[in-house]
Tab-separated table of C-alpha atoms in Angstrom:
chain	number	residue	atom	x	y	z
A	106	GLY	CA	39.750	98.470	228.844
A	107	ALA	CA	39.850	94.722	228.438
A	108	GLY	CA	39.147	93.337	225.010
A	109	VAL	CA	37.321	90.177	224.023
A	110	SER	CA	38.873	87.121	225.640
A	111	GLN	CA	38.528	83.451	224.730
A	112	SER	CA	39.544	80.212	226.382
A	113	PRO	CA	41.215	77.891	225.912
A	114	SER	CA	43.668	79.336	223.377
A	115	ASN	CA	44.406	75.850	222.072
A	116	LYS	CA	42.444	72.630	222.329
A	117	VAL	CA	43.506	69.234	221.052
A	118	THR	CA	40.889	66.520	221.254
A	119	GLU	CA	40.187	63.089	219.903
A	120	LYS	CA	37.550	62.436	217.292
A	121	GLY	CA	34.197	61.759	218.928
A	122	LYS	CA	34.835	63.795	222.069
A	123	ASP	CA	32.841	66.889	223.063
A	124	VAL	CA	34.502	70.295	223.452
A	125	GLU	CA	33.388	73.555	224.997
A	126	LEU	CA	34.797	76.922	223.951
A	127	ARG	CA	34.307	80.082	225.986
A	128	CYS	CA	34.023	83.746	225.053
A	129	ASP	CA	34.035	86.795	227.347
A	130	PRO	CA	32.853	89.847	225.414
A	131	ILE	CA	33.786	93.459	226.057
A	132	SER	CA	31.837	94.714	229.041
A	133	GLY	CA	28.661	96.466	227.952
A	134	HIS	CA	28.585	94.999	224.460
A	135	THR	CA	25.145	93.571	223.801
A	136	ALA	CA	25.905	91.742	220.554
A	137	LEU	CA	28.109	88.635	220.412
A	138	TYR	CA	29.146	86.607	217.348
A	139	TRP	CA	30.885	83.305	216.724
A	140	TYR	CA	32.907	82.688	213.543
A	141	ARG	CA	35.015	79.808	212.292
A	142	GLN	CA	38.258	80.249	210.342
A	143	SER	CA	39.682	77.223	208.603
A	144	LEU	CA	43.349	77.175	207.591
A	145	GLY	CA	44.057	79.852	205.014
A	146	GLN	CA	40.398	80.741	204.649
A	147	GLY	CA	38.141	83.650	205.454
A	148	LEU	CA	35.816	83.793	208.409
A	149	GLU	CA	32.561	81.855	208.359
A	150	PHE	CA	29.697	83.243	210.468
A	151	LEU	CA	28.163	80.701	212.864
A	152	ILE	CA	25.758	82.375	215.290
A	153	TYR	CA	24.733	85.724	216.776
A	154	PHE	CA	23.385	86.733	220.183
A	155	GLN	CA	21.711	90.049	220.932
A	156	GLY	CA	21.471	90.483	224.691
A	157	ASN	CA	19.485	87.624	226.194
A	158	SER	CA	17.431	86.928	223.067
A	159	ALA	CA	17.273	83.419	221.633
A	160	PRO	CA	19.760	83.134	218.747
A	161	ASP	CA	19.131	82.172	215.149
A	162	LYS	CA	20.869	78.797	214.871
A	163	SER	CA	20.547	78.400	211.115
A	164	GLY	CA	24.208	79.318	210.497
A	165	LEU	CA	25.586	76.476	212.624
A	166	PRO	CA	27.300	73.816	210.426
A	167	SER	CA	25.468	70.840	211.933
A	168	ASP	CA	23.298	69.808	214.867
A	169	ARG	CA	26.477	68.806	216.711
A	170	PHE	CA	27.084	72.522	217.264
A	171	SER	CA	25.252	74.497	219.934
A	172	ALA	CA	25.812	77.792	221.701
A	173	GLU	CA	24.440	79.628	224.654
A	174	ARG	CA	24.910	82.975	226.320
A	175	THR	CA	24.299	83.323	230.027
A	176	GLY	CA	23.100	86.582	231.538
A	177	GLY	CA	23.724	88.450	228.307
A	178	SER	CA	27.498	88.205	228.802
A	179	VAL	CA	29.688	85.086	228.609
A	180	SER	CA	29.025	82.669	225.768
A	181	THR	CA	29.985	79.046	225.218
A	182	LEU	CA	30.142	77.168	221.919
A	183	THR	CA	29.824	73.407	222.298
A	184	ILE	CA	30.750	70.872	219.656
A	185	GLN	CA	29.572	67.337	220.313
A	186	ARG	CA	31.128	64.212	218.825
A	187	THR	CA	33.907	66.212	217.172
A	188	GLN	CA	35.031	65.323	213.659
A	189	GLN	CA	38.342	66.082	211.936
A	190	GLU	CA	36.631	68.642	209.705
A	191	ASP	CA	35.805	70.642	212.848
A	192	SER	CA	39.509	71.534	213.153
A	193	ALA	CA	39.745	75.324	212.789
A	194	VAL	CA	40.187	78.530	214.741
A	195	TYR	CA	36.953	79.578	216.432
A	196	LEU	CA	36.699	83.338	216.834
A	197	CYS	CA	34.309	85.308	218.971
A	198	ALA	CA	33.454	88.985	218.442
A	199	SER	CA	31.371	91.504	220.326
A	200	SER	CA	29.922	94.847	219.348
A	201	GLN	CA	27.823	97.682	220.669
A	202	GLU	CA	26.901	99.277	217.349
A	203	TYR	CA	28.542	98.528	213.995
A	204	THR	CA	32.138	97.642	214.820
A	205	GLN	CA	32.871	94.040	215.751
A	206	TYR	CA	35.901	93.453	217.985
A	207	PHE	CA	37.428	90.012	217.807
A	208	GLY	CA	38.935	87.819	220.460
A	209	PRO	CA	42.216	85.918	219.951
A	210	GLY	CA	40.404	82.720	219.019
A	211	THR	CA	40.560	79.095	220.104
A	212	ARG	CA	42.572	76.794	217.845
A	213	LEU	CA	40.784	73.436	217.824
A	214	THR	CA	42.589	70.362	216.547
A	215	VAL	CA	40.660	67.114	216.244
A	216	LEU	CA	42.895	64.071	215.907
B	8	GLY	CA	22.365	85.437	201.338
B	9	GLU	CA	25.294	87.780	200.836
B	10	ASN	CA	28.355	86.713	198.842
B	11	VAL	CA	31.654	88.634	198.906
B	12	GLU	CA	34.410	88.111	196.344
B	13	GLN	CA	37.915	89.474	197.049
B	14	HIS	CA	40.859	89.969	194.682
B	15	PRO	CA	43.724	89.393	194.443
B	16	SER	CA	44.431	86.477	196.774
B	17	THR	CA	48.103	87.497	196.953
B	18	LEU	CA	49.611	90.930	196.318
B	19	SER	CA	53.316	91.726	196.376
B	20	VAL	CA	54.427	95.365	196.202
B	21	GLN	CA	57.665	97.230	196.712
B	22	GLU	CA	58.023	99.166	199.940
B	23	GLY	CA	56.806	102.709	199.365
B	24	ASP	CA	54.443	101.774	196.534
B	25	SER	CA	50.645	101.669	196.785
B	26	ALA	CA	48.469	98.586	197.201
B	27	VAL	CA	44.859	98.173	196.128
B	28	ILE	CA	42.545	95.312	197.140
B	29	LYS	CA	39.100	94.978	195.585
B	30	CYS	CA	35.875	93.358	196.760
B	31	THR	CA	32.450	92.869	195.232
B	32	TYR	CA	29.240	91.996	197.042
B	33	SER	CA	25.931	90.590	195.887
B	34	ASP	CA	23.256	91.861	198.301
B	35	SER	CA	22.124	95.401	197.492
B	36	ALA	CA	20.756	95.675	201.053
B	37	SER	CA	24.283	95.588	202.508
B	38	ASN	CA	25.197	98.957	203.955
B	39	TYR	CA	28.289	98.403	206.121
B	40	PHE	CA	31.719	97.463	204.768
B	41	PRO	CA	34.631	96.932	207.186
B	42	TRP	CA	38.213	95.938	206.418
B	43	TYR	CA	40.206	93.794	208.830
B	44	LYS	CA	43.940	93.158	209.031
B	45	GLN	CA	45.131	89.831	210.408
B	46	GLU	CA	48.771	89.146	211.185
B	47	LEU	CA	49.941	85.550	211.448
B	48	GLY	CA	48.511	83.897	214.558
B	49	LYS	CA	46.738	87.052	215.680
B	50	ARG	CA	43.125	88.179	215.858
B	51	PRO	CA	41.534	90.191	213.014
B	52	GLN	CA	41.756	93.920	213.726
B	53	LEU	CA	39.515	96.554	212.158
B	54	ILE	CA	41.540	99.068	210.156
B	55	ILE	CA	38.805	101.064	208.442
B	56	ASP	CA	35.116	100.804	207.642
B	57	ILE	CA	32.593	102.629	205.499
B	58	ARG	CA	28.825	102.916	205.501
B	59	SER	CA	26.763	103.198	202.372
B	60	ASN	CA	25.892	106.860	202.864
B	61	VAL	CA	29.447	107.886	201.859
B	62	GLY	CA	31.591	107.063	198.844
B	63	GLU	CA	35.061	107.406	200.340
B	64	LYS	CA	36.761	107.451	203.716
B	65	LYS	CA	40.402	108.097	204.525
B	66	ASP	CA	42.567	107.540	207.583
B	67	GLN	CA	46.212	108.538	207.121
B	68	ARG	CA	47.713	106.073	204.589
B	69	ILE	CA	44.546	103.983	204.303
B	70	ALA	CA	41.437	104.779	202.281
B	71	VAL	CA	38.326	102.883	201.280
B	72	THR	CA	36.081	103.667	198.320
B	73	LEU	CA	32.552	102.371	197.747
B	74	ASN	CA	30.548	102.168	194.532
B	75	LYS	CA	27.017	101.133	195.493
B	76	THR	CA	25.765	101.039	191.919
B	77	ALA	CA	28.429	98.551	190.884
B	78	LYS	CA	28.409	96.847	194.310
B	79	HIS	CA	32.135	97.002	194.824
B	80	PHE	CA	34.484	98.555	197.339
B	81	SER	CA	38.250	98.835	197.516
B	82	LEU	CA	41.027	99.302	200.066
B	83	HIS	CA	43.909	101.601	199.157
B	84	ILE	CA	47.164	101.655	201.114
B	85	THR	CA	49.710	104.305	200.126
B	86	GLU	CA	53.423	104.504	200.966
B	87	THR	CA	53.451	100.870	202.047
B	88	GLN	CA	55.726	99.827	204.916
B	89	PRO	CA	57.013	96.411	206.059
B	90	GLU	CA	54.515	96.383	208.944
B	91	ASP	CA	51.670	96.470	206.395
B	92	SER	CA	52.485	92.853	205.505
B	93	ALA	CA	49.487	90.766	206.636
B	94	VAL	CA	46.268	89.175	205.379
B	95	TYR	CA	43.485	91.674	204.709
B	96	PHE	CA	39.801	90.730	204.744
B	97	CYS	CA	36.884	92.712	203.415
B	98	ALA	CA	33.368	92.120	204.705
B	99	ALA	CA	29.808	93.261	204.110
B	100	SER	CA	26.617	93.278	206.134
B	101	GLU	CA	23.348	95.028	206.843
B	102	SER	CA	23.663	97.281	209.858
B	103	GLY	CA	26.932	95.911	211.192
B	104	GLY	CA	25.966	92.252	211.307
B	105	GLY	CA	22.849	91.369	213.185
B	106	ALA	CA	21.442	87.900	212.691
B	107	ASP	CA	23.439	87.377	209.486
B	108	GLY	CA	26.811	88.410	210.904
B	109	LEU	CA	29.529	89.759	208.655
B	110	THR	CA	30.125	88.017	205.324
B	111	PHE	CA	33.862	87.944	204.651
B	112	GLY	CA	35.926	87.674	201.519
B	113	LYS	CA	38.592	84.968	201.398
B	114	GLY	CA	41.407	87.398	202.140
B	115	THR	CA	44.391	88.971	200.405
B	116	HIS	CA	47.911	88.160	201.513
B	117	LEU	CA	49.800	91.446	201.161
B	118	ILE	CA	53.569	91.125	200.949
B	119	ILE	CA	55.736	94.251	201.171
B	120	GLN	CA	59.076	93.705	199.459
B	121	PRO	CA	62.000	95.674	200.949
């Protein structure tokens, strides 16, 4: 079956602009996660969705970051007024039980 | 919150030799410990995981051991091959993630020398 997909694969933007990243989880997976991976670093957890429940936003780096999940499926991560330190690969994962399956990521470059 | 330390940051071994990567965690409530392999420019892929009700798990050339008392777990790769070259990440969580997600180590760059 289809794995986790993300779009766009690459995004180059100017400082101060807003960006929207999309994640399509594996069909039937109720849990969805967003992580950020800076160059040469491990993965940093950002936010978690379980079905349609409201997420715990405490892991988001700043109030410029927001995320939503519509209909318990597709999720979007929005970064407002992007800064250079937001440059990273943003990875989405979905799971049904324990195992998290990752998407290919969106490489965000803020100039 | 949970904190995961991973060592070494870089590991170079001769093809055919074994490789061992070690991780420690801080939260005694953690009960799920996956290992991911990430090749350059690719997504992280799960290679093996272990839950806290067992001390060891093996899958062909890969094994993971867990010491809950000492709060550390290790990845063992035997008979290493060139395709094992990648960055390996350990992680820890309660019940597979939930509201705290997975907490990852900083990764080990494994280099297999021909």
